[in-house]
Amino acid sequence: MKKEMKMTQESEAVEPFGESYEYSGFWLRVGASLIDTVLLMLIIAPMLTAIYGTIYWGGEELVAGFWDFMVSWIFPAVAVVAFWVYRQATPGKMVFKAIIVDEKTGDAPNLKQWVIRYLGYIPATLVLGLGLFWVGWDKKKQGWHDKLANTVVIRPKNRGAEAVQFSKQPT
């Protein structure tokens, strides 16, 4: 999302389309995460079952072997960061037309920001998920992973809903 910044008389950057976007809130992001989780599981579960058999699902190890590590940990990380780099969103966010942008410029984040954002999920979840719930309280709807990477998640304000109109006048 490349754009030019306009300067006001106070020399403050103003986004030319800023009023047509809003920060994506907690419940939208929960919905997007659920969609992403289901999609990943539809890919990962059959792969792990093909490699380890159904006995895999009864195991108690954190990592059952090399392929478990590659499929359960590395593949999701690469897939998520790849979607971020090429689409600025995962499939779940795309459903809601939400994109991830640099907090200061509104441009696509760089690879360093993407990696910091992904690794930022670790501290965000360690304290009872407080860093993820933070999205619900923060004025820019940033989780700790967003704050660490200087990113925000935005979506269009006008999402295509038609205005309500009644043909009968109230009496």
PDB file of C-alpha atoms in Angstrom, residues 25-121:
ATOM      1  CA  GLY A  25     -10.650  -4.582  16.549  1.00  0.00           C
ATOM      2  CA  PHE A  26     -10.334  -7.543  18.849  1.00  0.00           C
ATOM      3  CA  TRP A  27     -13.269  -9.679  17.650  1.00  0.00           C
ATOM      4  CA  LEU A  28     -12.455  -9.230  13.970  1.00  0.00           C
ATOM      5  CA  ARG A  29      -8.906 -10.376  14.678  1.00  0.00           C
ATOM      6  CA  VAL A  30     -10.142 -13.333  16.743  1.00  0.00           C
ATOM      7  CA  GLY A  31     -12.339 -14.352  13.802  1.00  0.00           C
ATOM      8  CA  ALA A  32      -9.422 -13.999  11.387  1.00  0.00           C
ATOM      9  CA  SER A  33      -7.209 -16.115  13.668  1.00  0.00           C
ATOM     10  CA  LEU A  34      -9.858 -18.842  13.866  1.00  0.00           C
ATOM     11  CA  ILE A  35     -10.087 -18.947  10.066  1.00  0.00           C
ATOM     12  CA  ASP A  36      -6.292 -19.149   9.784  1.00  0.00           C
ATOM     13  CA  THR A  37      -6.111 -21.885  12.431  1.00  0.00           C
ATOM     14  CA  VAL A  38      -8.723 -24.014  10.679  1.00  0.00           C
ATOM     15  CA  LEU A  39      -6.986 -23.590   7.307  1.00  0.00           C
ATOM     16  CA  LEU A  40      -3.606 -24.508   8.781  1.00  0.00           C
ATOM     17  CA  MET A  41      -5.064 -27.560  10.534  1.00  0.00           C
ATOM     18  CA  LEU A  42      -6.665 -28.725   7.271  1.00  0.00           C
ATOM     19  CA  ILE A  43      -3.152 -28.828   5.822  1.00  0.00           C
ATOM     20  CA  ILE A  44      -1.095 -29.880   8.853  1.00  0.00           C
ATOM     21  CA  ALA A  45      -3.272 -32.656  10.334  1.00  0.00           C
ATOM     22  CA  PRO A  46      -3.337 -34.851   7.208  1.00  0.00           C
ATOM     23  CA  MET A  47       0.403 -34.357   6.744  1.00  0.00           C
ATOM     24  CA  LEU A  48       1.211 -35.418  10.308  1.00  0.00           C
ATOM     25  CA  THR A  49      -1.178 -38.361  10.084  1.00  0.00           C
ATOM     26  CA  ALA A  50       0.448 -39.458   6.797  1.00  0.00           C
ATOM     27  CA  ILE A  51       3.927 -39.235   8.330  1.00  0.00           C
ATOM     28  CA  TYR A  52       3.320 -40.607  11.853  1.00  0.00           C
ATOM     29  CA  GLY A  53      -0.016 -42.396  11.602  1.00  0.00           C
ATOM     30  CA  THR A  54      -2.981 -41.899  13.913  1.00  0.00           C
ATOM     31  CA  ILE A  55      -0.810 -42.781  16.919  1.00  0.00           C
ATOM     32  CA  TYR A  56       0.663 -39.287  16.622  1.00  0.00           C
ATOM     33  CA  TRP A  57      -2.518 -37.752  18.014  1.00  0.00           C
ATOM     34  CA  GLY A  58      -2.252 -39.745  21.259  1.00  0.00           C
ATOM     35  CA  GLY A  59       1.381 -38.846  21.903  1.00  0.00           C
ATOM     36  CA  GLU A  60       2.410 -36.579  24.746  1.00  0.00           C
ATOM     37  CA  GLU A  61       5.700 -35.233  23.348  1.00  0.00           C
ATOM     38  CA  LEU A  62       5.937 -31.537  22.549  1.00  0.00           C
ATOM     39  CA  VAL A  63       7.736 -32.470  19.338  1.00  0.00           C
ATOM     40  CA  ALA A  64       7.458 -36.027  18.039  1.00  0.00           C
ATOM     41  CA  GLY A  65      10.400 -35.763  15.652  1.00  0.00           C
ATOM     42  CA  PHE A  66      12.029 -33.804  12.847  1.00  0.00           C
ATOM     43  CA  TRP A  67       8.978 -33.804  10.562  1.00  0.00           C
ATOM     44  CA  ASP A  68       6.664 -32.840  13.405  1.00  0.00           C
ATOM     45  CA  PHE A  69       8.896 -29.831  14.084  1.00  0.00           C
ATOM     46  CA  MET A  70       9.017 -28.905  10.387  1.00  0.00           C
ATOM     47  CA  VAL A  71       5.265 -29.319   9.777  1.00  0.00           C
ATOM     48  CA  SER A  72       3.923 -27.994  13.104  1.00  0.00           C
ATOM     49  CA  TRP A  73       6.357 -25.161  13.819  1.00  0.00           C
ATOM     50  CA  ILE A  74       8.391 -24.129  10.768  1.00  0.00           C
ATOM     51  CA  PHE A  75       5.698 -24.479   8.057  1.00  0.00           C
ATOM     52  CA  PRO A  76       3.142 -22.254   9.869  1.00  0.00           C
ATOM     53  CA  ALA A  77       5.786 -19.588  10.547  1.00  0.00           C
ATOM     54  CA  VAL A  78       6.933 -19.538   6.919  1.00  0.00           C
ATOM     55  CA  ALA A  79       3.364 -19.594   5.597  1.00  0.00           C
ATOM     56  CA  VAL A  80       2.181 -16.731   7.825  1.00  0.00           C
ATOM     57  CA  VAL A  81       5.195 -14.516   7.120  1.00  0.00           C
ATOM     58  CA  ALA A  82       4.923 -15.288   3.381  1.00  0.00           C
ATOM     59  CA  PHE A  83       1.257 -14.211   3.363  1.00  0.00           C
ATOM     60  CA  TRP A  84       2.204 -11.062   5.263  1.00  0.00           C
ATOM     61  CA  VAL A  85       5.011 -10.225   2.811  1.00  0.00           C
ATOM     62  CA  TYR A  86       2.979 -10.860  -0.351  1.00  0.00           C
ATOM     63  CA  ARG A  87      -0.548  -9.875   0.752  1.00  0.00           C
ATOM     64  CA  GLN A  88      -0.067  -7.890   4.015  1.00  0.00           C
ATOM     65  CA  ALA A  89      -2.591 -10.298   5.523  1.00  0.00           C
ATOM     66  CA  THR A  90      -3.286 -13.932   6.213  1.00  0.00           C
ATOM     67  CA  PRO A  91      -6.353 -15.551   4.582  1.00  0.00           C
ATOM     68  CA  GLY A  92      -8.379 -14.839   7.738  1.00  0.00           C
ATOM     69  CA  LYS A  93      -7.592 -11.138   7.592  1.00  0.00           C
ATOM     70  CA  MET A  94      -8.309 -11.119   3.842  1.00  0.00           C
ATOM     71  CA  VAL A  95     -11.855 -12.324   4.542  1.00  0.00           C
ATOM     72  CA  PHE A  96     -12.407  -9.116   6.526  1.00  0.00           C
ATOM     73  CA  LYS A  97     -10.397  -6.952   4.089  1.00  0.00           C
ATOM     74  CA  ALA A  98      -7.935  -6.177   6.886  1.00  0.00           C
ATOM     75  CA  ILE A  99      -4.281  -5.477   6.153  1.00  0.00           C
ATOM     76  CA  ILE A 100      -1.175  -4.975   8.259  1.00  0.00           C
ATOM     77  CA  VAL A 101       0.687  -1.708   7.717  1.00  0.00           C
ATOM     78  CA  ASP A 102       3.568   0.213   9.231  1.00  0.00           C
ATOM     79  CA  GLU A 103       2.240   2.224  12.166  1.00  0.00           C
ATOM     80  CA  LYS A 104       3.946   5.469  11.127  1.00  0.00           C
ATOM     81  CA  THR A 105       3.800   5.470   7.317  1.00  0.00           C
ATOM     82  CA  GLY A 106       0.883   3.213   6.365  1.00  0.00           C
ATOM     83  CA  ASP A 107       3.207   1.411   3.935  1.00  0.00           C
ATOM     84  CA  ALA A 108       3.812  -2.320   3.890  1.00  0.00           C
ATOM     85  CA  PRO A 109       6.121  -3.310   6.757  1.00  0.00           C
ATOM     86  CA  ASN A 110       9.608  -4.526   5.898  1.00  0.00           C
ATOM     87  CA  LEU A 111      10.861  -8.089   6.425  1.00  0.00           C
ATOM     88  CA  LYS A 112      12.449  -7.173   9.767  1.00  0.00           C
ATOM     89  CA  GLN A 113       9.079  -5.890  11.033  1.00  0.00           C
ATOM     90  CA  TRP A 114       7.338  -9.063   9.814  1.00  0.00           C
ATOM     91  CA  VAL A 115       9.810 -11.297  11.659  1.00  0.00           C
ATOM     92  CA  ILE A 116       9.626  -9.184  14.847  1.00  0.00           C
ATOM     93  CA  ARG A 117       5.817  -9.257  14.620  1.00  0.00           C
ATOM     94  CA  TYR A 118       5.754 -13.059  14.320  1.00  0.00           C
ATOM     95  CA  LEU A 119       8.255 -13.582  17.152  1.00  0.00           C
ATOM     96  CA  GLY A 120       6.299 -11.018  19.176  1.00  0.00           C
ATOM     97  CA  TYR A 121       3.513 -13.557  19.543  1.00  0.00           C
TER      98      TYR A 121
END
